[in-house]
Amino acid sequence: PIATNPDLNFFPATMPVDKEPMYDAYAEVRDDANSTNWAVFKYDDKLIVLADKGEDYDAFLAHMAEDERVYGFVRIETGDELSKRAKFALTTWVGQSVSPLKKAKVSTDKAEVKQIIQSYAKEILADDLSELDYSVVKE
């Protein structure tokens, strides 16, 4: 038989995620009784973690830096006063200064994020802030 060395990992697993706080933030954004309407997940060394959550969309956008990879979950209110309803979007931000290797990992890492963020109407991959403008996400 061929000997294998468990310390050699030629095919690294996808990025681990800090599931419980991420799920709690996801549930908070989805909760109609809550004013939180976005959550941001970022890389902390070798872990994807909840970085922030809030109500102000501009504060959400402030997390999208040129050298960062950011996953976001956003609640968008649609309709008028009589028929308001919530729509949700999963956003993936890959700043233009992110290295090609880190850019390549985003698609596999996003699969881990999607294990937690499962219900959304729209998915957006962006590298320019105009692609995350509130009116674009609301469409």
mmCIF file of N, CA and C in Angstrom:
data_model
loop_
_atom_site.group_PDB
_atom_site.id
_atom_site.type_symbol
_atom_site.label_atom_id
_atom_site.label_comp_id
_atom_site.label_asym_id
_atom_site.label_seq_id
_atom_site.Cartn_x
_atom_site.Cartn_y
_atom_site.Cartn_z
ATOM 1 N N PRO A 1 0.826 -1.196 0.000
ATOM 2 C CA PRO A 1 0.000 0.000 0.000
ATOM 3 C C PRO A 1 0.872 1.263 0.000
ATOM 4 N N ILE A 2 0.310 2.333 -0.532
ATOM 5 C CA ILE A 2 1.019 3.610 -0.577
ATOM 6 C C ILE A 2 0.879 4.303 0.773
ATOM 7 N N ALA A 3 2.018 4.695 1.331
ATOM 8 C CA ALA A 3 1.991 5.413 2.605
ATOM 9 C C ALA A 3 1.552 6.856 2.356
ATOM 10 N N THR A 4 0.690 7.358 3.214
ATOM 11 C CA THR A 4 0.262 8.756 3.090
ATOM 12 C C THR A 4 0.656 9.509 4.346
ATOM 13 N N ASN A 5 1.016 10.728 4.171
ATOM 14 C CA ASN A 5 1.381 11.572 5.290
ATOM 15 C C ASN A 5 0.236 12.555 5.512
ATOM 16 N N PRO A 6 -0.469 12.429 6.642
ATOM 17 C CA PRO A 6 -1.614 13.314 6.881
ATOM 18 C C PRO A 6 -1.206 14.781 7.035
ATOM 19 N N ASP A 7 0.097 15.039 7.280
ATOM 20 C CA ASP A 7 0.539 16.429 7.418
ATOM 21 C C ASP A 7 0.643 17.127 6.073
ATOM 22 N N LEU A 8 0.705 16.350 4.989
ATOM 23 C CA LEU A 8 0.785 16.943 3.659
ATOM 24 C C LEU A 8 -0.631 17.055 3.110
ATOM 25 N N ASN A 9 -1.031 18.259 2.900
ATOM 26 C CA ASN A 9 -2.386 18.475 2.402
ATOM 27 C C ASN A 9 -2.279 19.211 1.070
ATOM 28 N N PHE A 10 -2.221 18.453 -0.008
ATOM 29 C CA PHE A 10 -2.048 19.043 -1.328
ATOM 30 C C PHE A 10 -3.316 19.735 -1.812
ATOM 31 N N PHE A 11 -4.452 19.319 -1.327
ATOM 32 C CA PHE A 11 -5.725 19.903 -1.725
ATOM 33 C C PHE A 11 -6.385 20.481 -0.485
ATOM 34 N N PRO A 12 -6.014 21.713 -0.138
ATOM 35 C CA PRO A 12 -6.546 22.280 1.102
ATOM 36 C C PRO A 12 -8.062 22.385 1.074
ATOM 37 N N ALA A 13 -8.648 22.164 2.215
ATOM 38 C CA ALA A 13 -10.101 22.273 2.345
ATOM 39 C C ALA A 13 -10.504 23.726 2.156
ATOM 40 N N THR A 14 -11.776 23.933 1.953
ATOM 41 C CA THR A 14 -12.240 25.311 1.835
ATOM 42 C C THR A 14 -12.045 26.016 3.169
ATOM 43 N N MET A 15 -12.142 27.304 3.109
ATOM 44 C CA MET A 15 -11.919 28.148 4.283
ATOM 45 C C MET A 15 -12.960 27.837 5.355
ATOM 46 N N PRO A 16 -12.525 27.612 6.599
ATOM 47 C CA PRO A 16 -13.519 27.410 7.655
ATOM 48 C C PRO A 16 -14.252 28.721 7.971
ATOM 49 N N VAL A 17 -15.475 28.581 8.412
ATOM 50 C CA VAL A 17 -16.286 29.746 8.759
ATOM 51 C C VAL A 17 -16.676 29.665 10.231
ATOM 52 N N ASP A 18 -16.843 30.824 10.839
ATOM 53 C CA ASP A 18 -17.281 30.923 12.228
ATOM 54 C C ASP A 18 -18.807 30.878 12.216
ATOM 55 N N LYS A 19 -19.345 29.654 12.141
ATOM 56 C CA LYS A 19 -20.753 29.427 11.804
ATOM 57 C C LYS A 19 -21.777 30.094 12.724
ATOM 58 N N GLU A 20 -21.641 29.936 14.030
ATOM 59 C CA GLU A 20 -22.707 30.387 14.922
ATOM 60 C C GLU A 20 -22.931 31.904 14.864
ATOM 61 N N PRO A 21 -21.893 32.746 15.022
ATOM 62 C CA PRO A 21 -22.139 34.189 14.924
ATOM 63 C C PRO A 21 -22.614 34.604 13.524
ATOM 64 N N MET A 22 -22.137 33.918 12.498
ATOM 65 C CA MET A 22 -22.570 34.231 11.140
ATOM 66 C C MET A 22 -24.048 33.898 10.968
ATOM 67 N N TYR A 23 -24.461 32.742 11.460
ATOM 68 C CA TYR A 23 -25.865 32.356 11.342
ATOM 69 C C TYR A 23 -26.758 33.304 12.135
ATOM 70 N N ASP A 24 -26.320 33.682 13.345
ATOM 71 C CA ASP A 24 -27.108 34.600 14.169
ATOM 72 C C ASP A 24 -27.317 35.936 13.449
ATOM 73 N N ALA A 25 -26.272 36.441 12.801
ATOM 74 C CA ALA A 25 -26.391 37.708 12.066
ATOM 75 C C ALA A 25 -27.320 37.545 10.861
ATOM 76 N N TYR A 26 -27.210 36.423 10.161
ATOM 77 C CA TYR A 26 -28.089 36.116 9.027
ATOM 78 C C TYR A 26 -29.548 36.122 9.483
ATOM 79 N N ALA A 27 -29.828 35.451 10.603
ATOM 80 C CA ALA A 27 -31.197 35.379 11.132
ATOM 81 C C ALA A 27 -31.678 36.766 11.568
ATOM 82 N N GLU A 28 -30.778 37.564 12.118
ATOM 83 C CA GLU A 28 -31.128 38.918 12.571
ATOM 84 C C GLU A 28 -31.527 39.798 11.382
ATOM 85 N N VAL A 29 -30.784 39.701 10.279
ATOM 86 C CA VAL A 29 -31.112 40.484 9.088
ATOM 87 C C VAL A 29 -32.458 40.032 8.509
ATOM 88 N N ARG A 30 -32.745 38.750 8.544
ATOM 89 C CA ARG A 30 -33.996 38.213 7.988
ATOM 90 C C ARG A 30 -35.214 38.514 8.867
ATOM 91 N N ASP A 31 -35.000 38.798 10.137
ATOM 92 C CA ASP A 31 -36.079 38.992 11.099
ATOM 93 C C ASP A 31 -36.782 40.330 10.868
ATOM 94 N N ASP A 32 -38.066 40.271 10.518
ATOM 95 C CA ASP A 32 -38.852 41.486 10.248
ATOM 96 C C ASP A 32 -38.952 42.400 11.471
ATOM 97 N N ALA A 33 -38.831 41.836 12.655
ATOM 98 C CA ALA A 33 -38.980 42.625 13.882
ATOM 99 C C ALA A 33 -37.676 43.314 14.277
ATOM 100 N N ASN A 34 -36.639 43.153 13.459
ATOM 101 C CA ASN A 34 -35.334 43.687 13.799
ATOM 102 C C ASN A 34 -34.949 44.790 12.812
ATOM 103 N N SER A 35 -34.232 45.802 13.269
ATOM 104 C CA SER A 35 -33.845 46.898 12.377
ATOM 105 C C SER A 35 -32.507 46.646 11.665
ATOM 106 N N THR A 36 -31.797 45.605 12.048
ATOM 107 C CA THR A 36 -30.543 45.263 11.371
ATOM 108 C C THR A 36 -30.869 44.844 9.942
ATOM 109 N N ASN A 37 -30.237 45.510 8.958
ATOM 110 C CA ASN A 37 -30.564 45.131 7.585
ATOM 111 C C ASN A 37 -29.342 44.743 6.759
ATOM 112 N N TRP A 38 -28.184 44.566 7.399
ATOM 113 C CA TRP A 38 -27.036 44.019 6.680
ATOM 114 C C TRP A 38 -26.051 43.379 7.663
ATOM 115 N N ALA A 39 -25.291 42.444 7.119
ATOM 116 C CA ALA A 39 -24.203 41.811 7.871
ATOM 117 C C ALA A 39 -23.035 41.630 6.905
ATOM 118 N N VAL A 40 -21.826 41.780 7.434
ATOM 119 C CA VAL A 40 -20.608 41.670 6.631
ATOM 120 C C VAL A 40 -19.729 40.576 7.223
ATOM 121 N N PHE A 41 -19.214 39.729 6.335
ATOM 122 C CA PHE A 41 -18.339 38.628 6.737
ATOM 123 C C PHE A 41 -17.000 38.802 6.037
ATOM 124 N N LYS A 42 -15.924 38.748 6.821
ATOM 125 C CA LYS A 42 -14.589 38.971 6.273
ATOM 126 C C LYS A 42 -13.635 37.869 6.712
ATOM 127 N N TYR A 43 -12.469 37.895 6.099
ATOM 128 C CA TYR A 43 -11.419 36.939 6.440
ATOM 129 C C TYR A 43 -10.647 37.431 7.658
ATOM 130 N N ASP A 44 -10.488 36.550 8.630
ATOM 131 C CA ASP A 44 -9.641 36.811 9.788
ATOM 132 C C ASP A 44 -8.630 35.677 9.812
ATOM 133 N N ASP A 45 -7.481 35.912 9.222
ATOM 134 C CA ASP A 45 -6.445 34.900 9.036
ATOM 135 C C ASP A 45 -7.027 33.742 8.229
ATOM 136 N N LYS A 46 -7.255 32.602 8.841
ATOM 137 C CA LYS A 46 -7.725 31.424 8.102
ATOM 138 C C LYS A 46 -9.188 31.106 8.402
ATOM 139 N N LEU A 47 -9.950 32.124 8.769
ATOM 140 C CA LEU A 47 -11.341 31.920 9.151
ATOM 141 C C LEU A 47 -12.194 33.050 8.564
ATOM 142 N N ILE A 48 -13.392 32.716 8.088
ATOM 143 C CA ILE A 48 -14.347 33.743 7.664
ATOM 144 C C ILE A 48 -15.246 34.014 8.865
ATOM 145 N N VAL A 49 -15.324 35.290 9.261
ATOM 146 C CA VAL A 49 -16.027 35.656 10.490
ATOM 147 C C VAL A 49 -17.014 36.790 10.238
ATOM 148 N N LEU A 50 -17.949 36.947 11.174
ATOM 149 C CA LEU A 50 -18.825 38.112 11.179
ATOM 150 C C LEU A 50 -17.957 39.315 11.523
ATOM 151 N N ALA A 51 -17.916 40.304 10.631
ATOM 152 C CA ALA A 51 -17.091 41.494 10.866
ATOM 153 C C ALA A 51 -17.918 42.643 11.432
ATOM 154 N N ASP A 52 -19.175 42.745 10.980
ATOM 155 C CA ASP A 52 -20.016 43.854 11.415
ATOM 156 C C ASP A 52 -21.443 43.610 10.941
ATOM 157 N N LYS A 53 -22.371 44.356 11.524
ATOM 158 C CA LYS A 53 -23.764 44.345 11.083
ATOM 159 C C LYS A 53 -24.353 45.697 11.438
ATOM 160 N N GLY A 54 -25.432 46.071 10.760
ATOM 161 C CA GLY A 54 -25.985 47.383 11.056
ATOM 162 C C GLY A 54 -27.220 47.713 10.262
ATOM 163 N N GLU A 55 -27.551 49.028 10.267
ATOM 164 C CA GLU A 55 -28.767 49.515 9.644
ATOM 165 C C GLU A 55 -28.481 50.439 8.462
ATOM 166 N N ASP A 56 -27.389 51.185 8.512
ATOM 167 C CA ASP A 56 -27.090 52.208 7.503
ATOM 168 C C ASP A 56 -26.348 51.585 6.321
ATOM 169 N N TYR A 57 -26.941 51.681 5.131
ATOM 170 C CA TYR A 57 -26.348 51.051 3.946
ATOM 171 C C TYR A 57 -24.966 51.619 3.616
ATOM 172 N N ASP A 58 -24.756 52.909 3.867
ATOM 173 C CA ASP A 58 -23.437 53.499 3.617
ATOM 174 C C ASP A 58 -22.366 52.867 4.508
ATOM 175 N N ALA A 59 -22.746 52.510 5.726
ATOM 176 C CA ALA A 59 -21.800 51.826 6.625
ATOM 177 C C ALA A 59 -21.455 50.437 6.077
ATOM 178 N N PHE A 60 -22.437 49.788 5.465
ATOM 179 C CA PHE A 60 -22.189 48.502 4.797
ATOM 180 C C PHE A 60 -21.162 48.688 3.683
ATOM 181 N N LEU A 61 -21.400 49.698 2.836
ATOM 182 C CA LEU A 61 -20.500 49.954 1.707
ATOM 183 C C LEU A 61 -19.084 50.318 2.161
ATOM 184 N N ALA A 62 -18.960 50.932 3.325
ATOM 185 C CA ALA A 62 -17.643 51.341 3.836
ATOM 186 C C ALA A 62 -16.721 50.144 4.070
ATOM 187 N N HIS A 63 -17.280 48.953 4.168
ATOM 188 C CA HIS A 63 -16.464 47.741 4.370
ATOM 189 C C HIS A 63 -15.808 47.242 3.083
ATOM 190 N N MET A 64 -16.218 47.775 1.950
ATOM 191 C CA MET A 64 -15.733 47.278 0.664
ATOM 192 C C MET A 64 -14.432 47.995 0.274
ATOM 193 N N ALA A 65 -13.314 47.493 0.771
ATOM 194 C CA ALA A 65 -12.008 48.101 0.504
ATOM 195 C C ALA A 65 -11.367 47.450 -0.721
ATOM 196 N N GLU A 66 -10.487 48.190 -1.372
ATOM 197 C CA GLU A 66 -9.835 47.723 -2.603
ATOM 198 C C GLU A 66 -8.990 46.464 -2.400
ATOM 199 N N ASP A 67 -8.513 46.232 -1.173
ATOM 200 C CA ASP A 67 -7.628 45.094 -0.915
ATOM 201 C C ASP A 67 -8.323 43.986 -0.113
ATOM 202 N N GLU A 68 -9.662 43.990 -0.122
ATOM 203 C CA GLU A 68 -10.387 43.006 0.685
ATOM 204 C C GLU A 68 -11.359 42.163 -0.122
ATOM 205 N N ARG A 69 -11.639 40.981 0.451
ATOM 206 C CA ARG A 69 -12.706 40.102 -0.024
ATOM 207 C C ARG A 69 -13.765 40.121 1.072
ATOM 208 N N VAL A 70 -14.993 40.449 0.712
ATOM 209 C CA VAL A 70 -16.055 40.627 1.700
ATOM 210 C C VAL A 70 -17.325 39.958 1.196
ATOM 211 N N TYR A 71 -17.963 39.197 2.068
ATOM 212 C CA TYR A 71 -19.271 38.623 1.769
ATOM 213 C C TYR A 71 -20.290 39.427 2.559
ATOM 214 N N GLY A 72 -21.400 39.773 1.925
ATOM 215 C CA GLY A 72 -22.418 40.553 2.615
ATOM 216 C C GLY A 72 -23.792 39.945 2.438
ATOM 217 N N PHE A 73 -24.641 40.186 3.419
ATOM 218 C CA PHE A 73 -26.038 39.774 3.337
ATOM 219 C C PHE A 73 -26.864 41.009 3.645
ATOM 220 N N VAL A 74 -27.762 41.381 2.712
ATOM 221 C CA VAL A 74 -28.466 42.656 2.790
ATOM 222 C C VAL A 74 -29.972 42.465 2.655
ATOM 223 N N ARG A 75 -30.707 43.217 3.478
ATOM 224 C CA ARG A 75 -32.171 43.287 3.370
ATOM 225 C C ARG A 75 -32.506 44.561 2.611
ATOM 226 N N ILE A 76 -33.329 44.429 1.581
ATOM 227 C CA ILE A 76 -33.787 45.571 0.797
ATOM 228 C C ILE A 76 -35.301 45.622 0.911
ATOM 229 N N GLU A 77 -35.840 46.766 1.293
ATOM 230 C CA GLU A 77 -37.303 46.930 1.368
ATOM 231 C C GLU A 77 -37.818 47.336 -0.003
ATOM 232 N N THR A 78 -38.817 46.626 -0.489
ATOM 233 C CA THR A 78 -39.414 46.953 -1.779
ATOM 234 C C THR A 78 -40.908 47.213 -1.598
ATOM 235 N N GLY A 79 -41.521 47.757 -2.621
ATOM 236 C CA GLY A 79 -42.954 48.037 -2.559
ATOM 237 C C GLY A 79 -43.230 49.415 -1.994
ATOM 238 N N ASP A 80 -44.513 49.685 -1.732
ATOM 239 C CA ASP A 80 -44.914 50.982 -1.182
ATOM 240 C C ASP A 80 -45.426 50.797 0.239
ATOM 241 N N GLU A 81 -45.994 51.842 0.796
ATOM 242 C CA GLU A 81 -46.477 51.786 2.182
ATOM 243 C C GLU A 81 -47.509 50.675 2.398
ATOM 244 N N LEU A 82 -48.307 50.401 1.383
ATOM 245 C CA LEU A 82 -49.355 49.395 1.527
ATOM 246 C C LEU A 82 -48.848 47.963 1.335
ATOM 247 N N SER A 83 -47.793 47.814 0.558
ATOM 248 C CA SER A 83 -47.343 46.447 0.272
ATOM 249 C C SER A 83 -45.817 46.318 0.382
ATOM 250 N N LYS A 84 -45.291 46.689 1.537
ATOM 251 C CA LYS A 84 -43.852 46.558 1.757
ATOM 252 C C LYS A 84 -43.489 45.090 1.904
ATOM 253 N N ARG A 85 -42.373 44.750 1.304
ATOM 254 C CA ARG A 85 -41.859 43.411 1.551
ATOM 255 C C ARG A 85 -40.341 43.445 1.465
ATOM 256 N N ALA A 86 -39.730 42.479 2.110
ATOM 257 C CA ALA A 86 -38.272 42.426 2.159
ATOM 258 C C ALA A 86 -37.746 41.519 1.059
ATOM 259 N N LYS A 87 -36.649 41.944 0.480
ATOM 260 C CA LYS A 87 -35.929 41.137 -0.500
ATOM 261 C C LYS A 87 -34.501 41.046 0.037
ATOM 262 N N PHE A 88 -33.841 39.918 -0.191
ATOM 263 C CA PHE A 88 -32.507 39.719 0.365
ATOM 264 C C PHE A 88 -31.502 39.469 -0.743
ATOM 265 N N ALA A 89 -30.273 39.935 -0.505
ATOM 266 C CA ALA A 89 -29.205 39.756 -1.492
ATOM 267 C C ALA A 89 -27.939 39.256 -0.793
ATOM 268 N N LEU A 90 -27.264 38.354 -1.467
ATOM 269 C CA LEU A 90 -25.935 37.909 -1.046
ATOM 270 C C LEU A 90 -24.945 38.624 -1.955
ATOM 271 N N THR A 91 -24.026 39.367 -1.346
ATOM 272 C CA THR A 91 -23.037 40.087 -2.139
ATOM 273 C C THR A 91 -21.651 39.509 -1.887
ATOM 274 N N THR A 92 -20.851 39.486 -2.917
ATOM 275 C CA THR A 92 -19.454 39.085 -2.803
ATOM 276 C C THR A 92 -18.625 40.209 -3.397
ATOM 277 N N TRP A 93 -17.817 40.811 -2.562
ATOM 278 C CA TRP A 93 -16.954 41.914 -2.983
ATOM 279 C C TRP A 93 -15.531 41.392 -3.089
ATOM 280 N N VAL A 94 -14.900 41.640 -4.226
ATOM 281 C CA VAL A 94 -13.484 41.313 -4.412
ATOM 282 C C VAL A 94 -12.815 42.597 -4.900
ATOM 283 N N GLY A 95 -12.124 43.260 -3.988
ATOM 284 C CA GLY A 95 -11.470 44.520 -4.326
ATOM 285 C C GLY A 95 -10.461 44.347 -5.451
ATOM 286 N N GLN A 96 -10.260 45.409 -6.225
ATOM 287 C CA GLN A 96 -9.402 45.320 -7.401
ATOM 288 C C GLN A 96 -7.933 45.101 -7.053
ATOM 289 N N SER A 97 -7.532 45.341 -5.794
ATOM 290 C CA SER A 97 -6.137 45.130 -5.385
ATOM 291 C C SER A 97 -5.905 43.750 -4.770
ATOM 292 N N VAL A 98 -6.934 42.903 -4.732
ATOM 293 C CA VAL A 98 -6.794 41.556 -4.177
ATOM 294 C C VAL A 98 -5.932 40.719 -5.122
ATOM 295 N N SER A 99 -5.023 39.937 -4.554
ATOM 296 C CA SER A 99 -4.114 39.121 -5.376
ATOM 297 C C SER A 99 -4.890 38.065 -6.165
ATOM 298 N N PRO A 100 -4.366 37.652 -7.328
ATOM 299 C CA PRO A 100 -5.053 36.639 -8.142
ATOM 300 C C PRO A 100 -5.325 35.338 -7.379
ATOM 301 N N LEU A 101 -4.404 34.916 -6.534
ATOM 302 C CA LEU A 101 -4.593 33.684 -5.771
ATOM 303 C C LEU A 101 -5.783 33.817 -4.814
ATOM 304 N N LYS A 102 -5.863 34.951 -4.123
ATOM 305 C CA LYS A 102 -6.980 35.170 -3.192
ATOM 306 C C LYS A 102 -8.293 35.330 -3.957
ATOM 307 N N LYS A 103 -8.255 35.960 -5.125
ATOM 308 C CA LYS A 103 -9.459 36.080 -5.956
ATOM 309 C C LYS A 103 -9.971 34.695 -6.339
ATOM 310 N N ALA A 104 -9.043 33.816 -6.686
ATOM 311 C CA ALA A 104 -9.419 32.468 -7.119
ATOM 312 C C ALA A 104 -10.086 31.680 -5.996
ATOM 313 N N LYS A 105 -9.687 31.925 -4.764
ATOM 314 C CA LYS A 105 -10.254 31.189 -3.629
ATOM 315 C C LYS A 105 -11.674 31.621 -3.288
ATOM 316 N N VAL A 106 -12.075 32.789 -3.753
ATOM 317 C CA VAL A 106 -13.390 33.306 -3.386
ATOM 318 C C VAL A 106 -14.517 32.352 -3.784
ATOM 319 N N SER A 107 -14.438 31.773 -4.968
ATOM 320 C CA SER A 107 -15.551 30.915 -5.413
ATOM 321 C C SER A 107 -15.705 29.673 -4.537
ATOM 322 N N THR A 108 -14.597 29.075 -4.112
ATOM 323 C CA THR A 108 -14.714 27.898 -3.239
ATOM 324 C C THR A 108 -15.105 28.311 -1.823
ATOM 325 N N ASP A 109 -14.561 29.425 -1.347
ATOM 326 C CA ASP A 109 -14.911 29.894 -0.002
ATOM 327 C C ASP A 109 -16.383 30.301 0.078
ATOM 328 N N LYS A 110 -16.905 30.865 -1.025
ATOM 329 C CA LYS A 110 -18.305 31.292 -1.036
ATOM 330 C C LYS A 110 -19.235 30.099 -0.813
ATOM 331 N N ALA A 111 -18.831 28.929 -1.246
ATOM 332 C CA ALA A 111 -19.652 27.736 -1.023
ATOM 333 C C ALA A 111 -19.857 27.499 0.474
ATOM 334 N N GLU A 112 -18.832 27.781 1.258
ATOM 335 C CA GLU A 112 -18.943 27.644 2.719
ATOM 336 C C GLU A 112 -19.898 28.695 3.286
ATOM 337 N N VAL A 113 -19.793 29.921 2.795
ATOM 338 C CA VAL A 113 -20.679 30.999 3.245
ATOM 339 C C VAL A 113 -22.125 30.636 2.908
ATOM 340 N N LYS A 114 -22.337 30.044 1.733
ATOM 341 C CA LYS A 114 -23.688 29.678 1.305
ATOM 342 C C LYS A 114 -24.278 28.531 2.122
ATOM 343 N N GLN A 115 -23.475 27.834 2.893
ATOM 344 C CA GLN A 115 -24.022 26.831 3.809
ATOM 345 C C GLN A 115 -24.822 27.521 4.922
ATOM 346 N N ILE A 116 -24.482 28.782 5.189
ATOM 347 C CA ILE A 116 -25.145 29.549 6.245
ATOM 348 C C ILE A 116 -26.177 30.504 5.647
ATOM 349 N N ILE A 117 -25.763 31.270 4.643
ATOM 350 C CA ILE A 117 -26.640 32.233 3.980
ATOM 351 C C ILE A 117 -27.350 31.495 2.854
ATOM 352 N N GLN A 118 -28.541 30.993 3.134
ATOM 353 C CA GLN A 118 -29.181 30.095 2.170
ATOM 354 C C GLN A 118 -30.360 30.704 1.430
ATOM 355 N N SER A 119 -30.947 31.748 1.971
ATOM 356 C CA SER A 119 -32.172 32.268 1.363
ATOM 357 C C SER A 119 -31.985 33.717 0.932
ATOM 358 N N TYR A 120 -31.948 33.928 -0.390
ATOM 359 C CA TYR A 120 -31.805 35.273 -0.937
ATOM 360 C C TYR A 120 -32.353 35.277 -2.355
ATOM 361 N N ALA A 121 -32.807 36.446 -2.791
ATOM 362 C CA ALA A 121 -33.410 36.563 -4.121
ATOM 363 C C ALA A 121 -32.377 36.935 -5.173
ATOM 364 N N LYS A 122 -31.290 37.559 -4.748
ATOM 365 C CA LYS A 122 -30.319 38.085 -5.697
ATOM 366 C C LYS A 122 -28.909 37.812 -5.188
ATOM 367 N N GLU A 123 -28.025 37.513 -6.128
ATOM 368 C CA GLU A 123 -26.623 37.318 -5.786
ATOM 369 C C GLU A 123 -25.796 38.248 -6.668
ATOM 370 N N ILE A 124 -24.881 38.988 -6.047
ATOM 371 C CA ILE A 124 -24.091 39.977 -6.779
ATOM 372 C C ILE A 124 -22.607 39.750 -6.497
ATOM 373 N N LEU A 125 -21.819 39.675 -7.559
ATOM 374 C CA LEU A 125 -20.360 39.653 -7.449
ATOM 375 C C LEU A 125 -19.880 41.010 -7.931
ATOM 376 N N ALA A 126 -19.129 41.735 -7.094
ATOM 377 C CA ALA A 126 -18.751 43.103 -7.436
ATOM 378 C C ALA A 126 -17.283 43.379 -7.144
ATOM 379 N N ASP A 127 -16.701 44.261 -7.962
ATOM 380 C CA ASP A 127 -15.359 44.772 -7.682
ATOM 381 C C ASP A 127 -15.335 46.293 -7.834
ATOM 382 N N ASP A 128 -16.517 46.865 -8.039
ATOM 383 C CA ASP A 128 -16.662 48.316 -8.163
ATOM 384 C C ASP A 128 -17.886 48.717 -7.332
ATOM 385 N N LEU A 129 -17.749 49.770 -6.542
ATOM 386 C CA LEU A 129 -18.844 50.171 -5.648
ATOM 387 C C LEU A 129 -20.142 50.487 -6.376
ATOM 388 N N SER A 130 -20.058 50.912 -7.629
ATOM 389 C CA SER A 130 -21.288 51.218 -8.369
ATOM 390 C C SER A 130 -22.166 49.974 -8.518
ATOM 391 N N GLU A 131 -21.534 48.787 -8.502
ATOM 392 C CA GLU A 131 -22.289 47.533 -8.636
ATOM 393 C C GLU A 131 -23.060 47.189 -7.361
ATOM 394 N N LEU A 132 -22.717 47.882 -6.266
ATOM 395 C CA LEU A 132 -23.405 47.654 -4.998
ATOM 396 C C LEU A 132 -24.255 48.848 -4.581
ATOM 397 N N ASP A 133 -24.444 49.791 -5.489
ATOM 398 C CA ASP A 133 -25.311 50.929 -5.211
ATOM 399 C C ASP A 133 -26.684 50.384 -4.802
ATOM 400 N N TYR A 134 -27.305 51.030 -3.820
ATOM 401 C CA TYR A 134 -28.588 50.549 -3.290
ATOM 402 C C TYR A 134 -29.612 50.330 -4.397
ATOM 403 N N SER A 135 -29.660 51.243 -5.369
ATOM 404 C CA SER A 135 -30.659 51.125 -6.452
ATOM 405 C C SER A 135 -30.383 49.890 -7.320
ATOM 406 N N VAL A 136 -29.122 49.519 -7.482
ATOM 407 C CA VAL A 136 -28.761 48.340 -8.282
ATOM 408 C C VAL A 136 -29.170 47.065 -7.533
ATOM 409 N N VAL A 137 -28.871 47.029 -6.239
ATOM 410 C CA VAL A 137 -29.212 45.852 -5.430
ATOM 411 C C VAL A 137 -30.716 45.692 -5.352
ATOM 412 N N LYS A 138 -31.432 46.812 -5.311
ATOM 413 C CA LYS A 138 -32.898 46.783 -5.186
ATOM 414 C C LYS A 138 -33.600 46.278 -6.444
ATOM 415 N N GLU A 139 -32.974 46.409 -7.612
ATOM 416 C CA GLU A 139 -33.591 46.011 -8.890
ATOM 417 C C GLU A 139 -34.086 44.591 -8.886
#
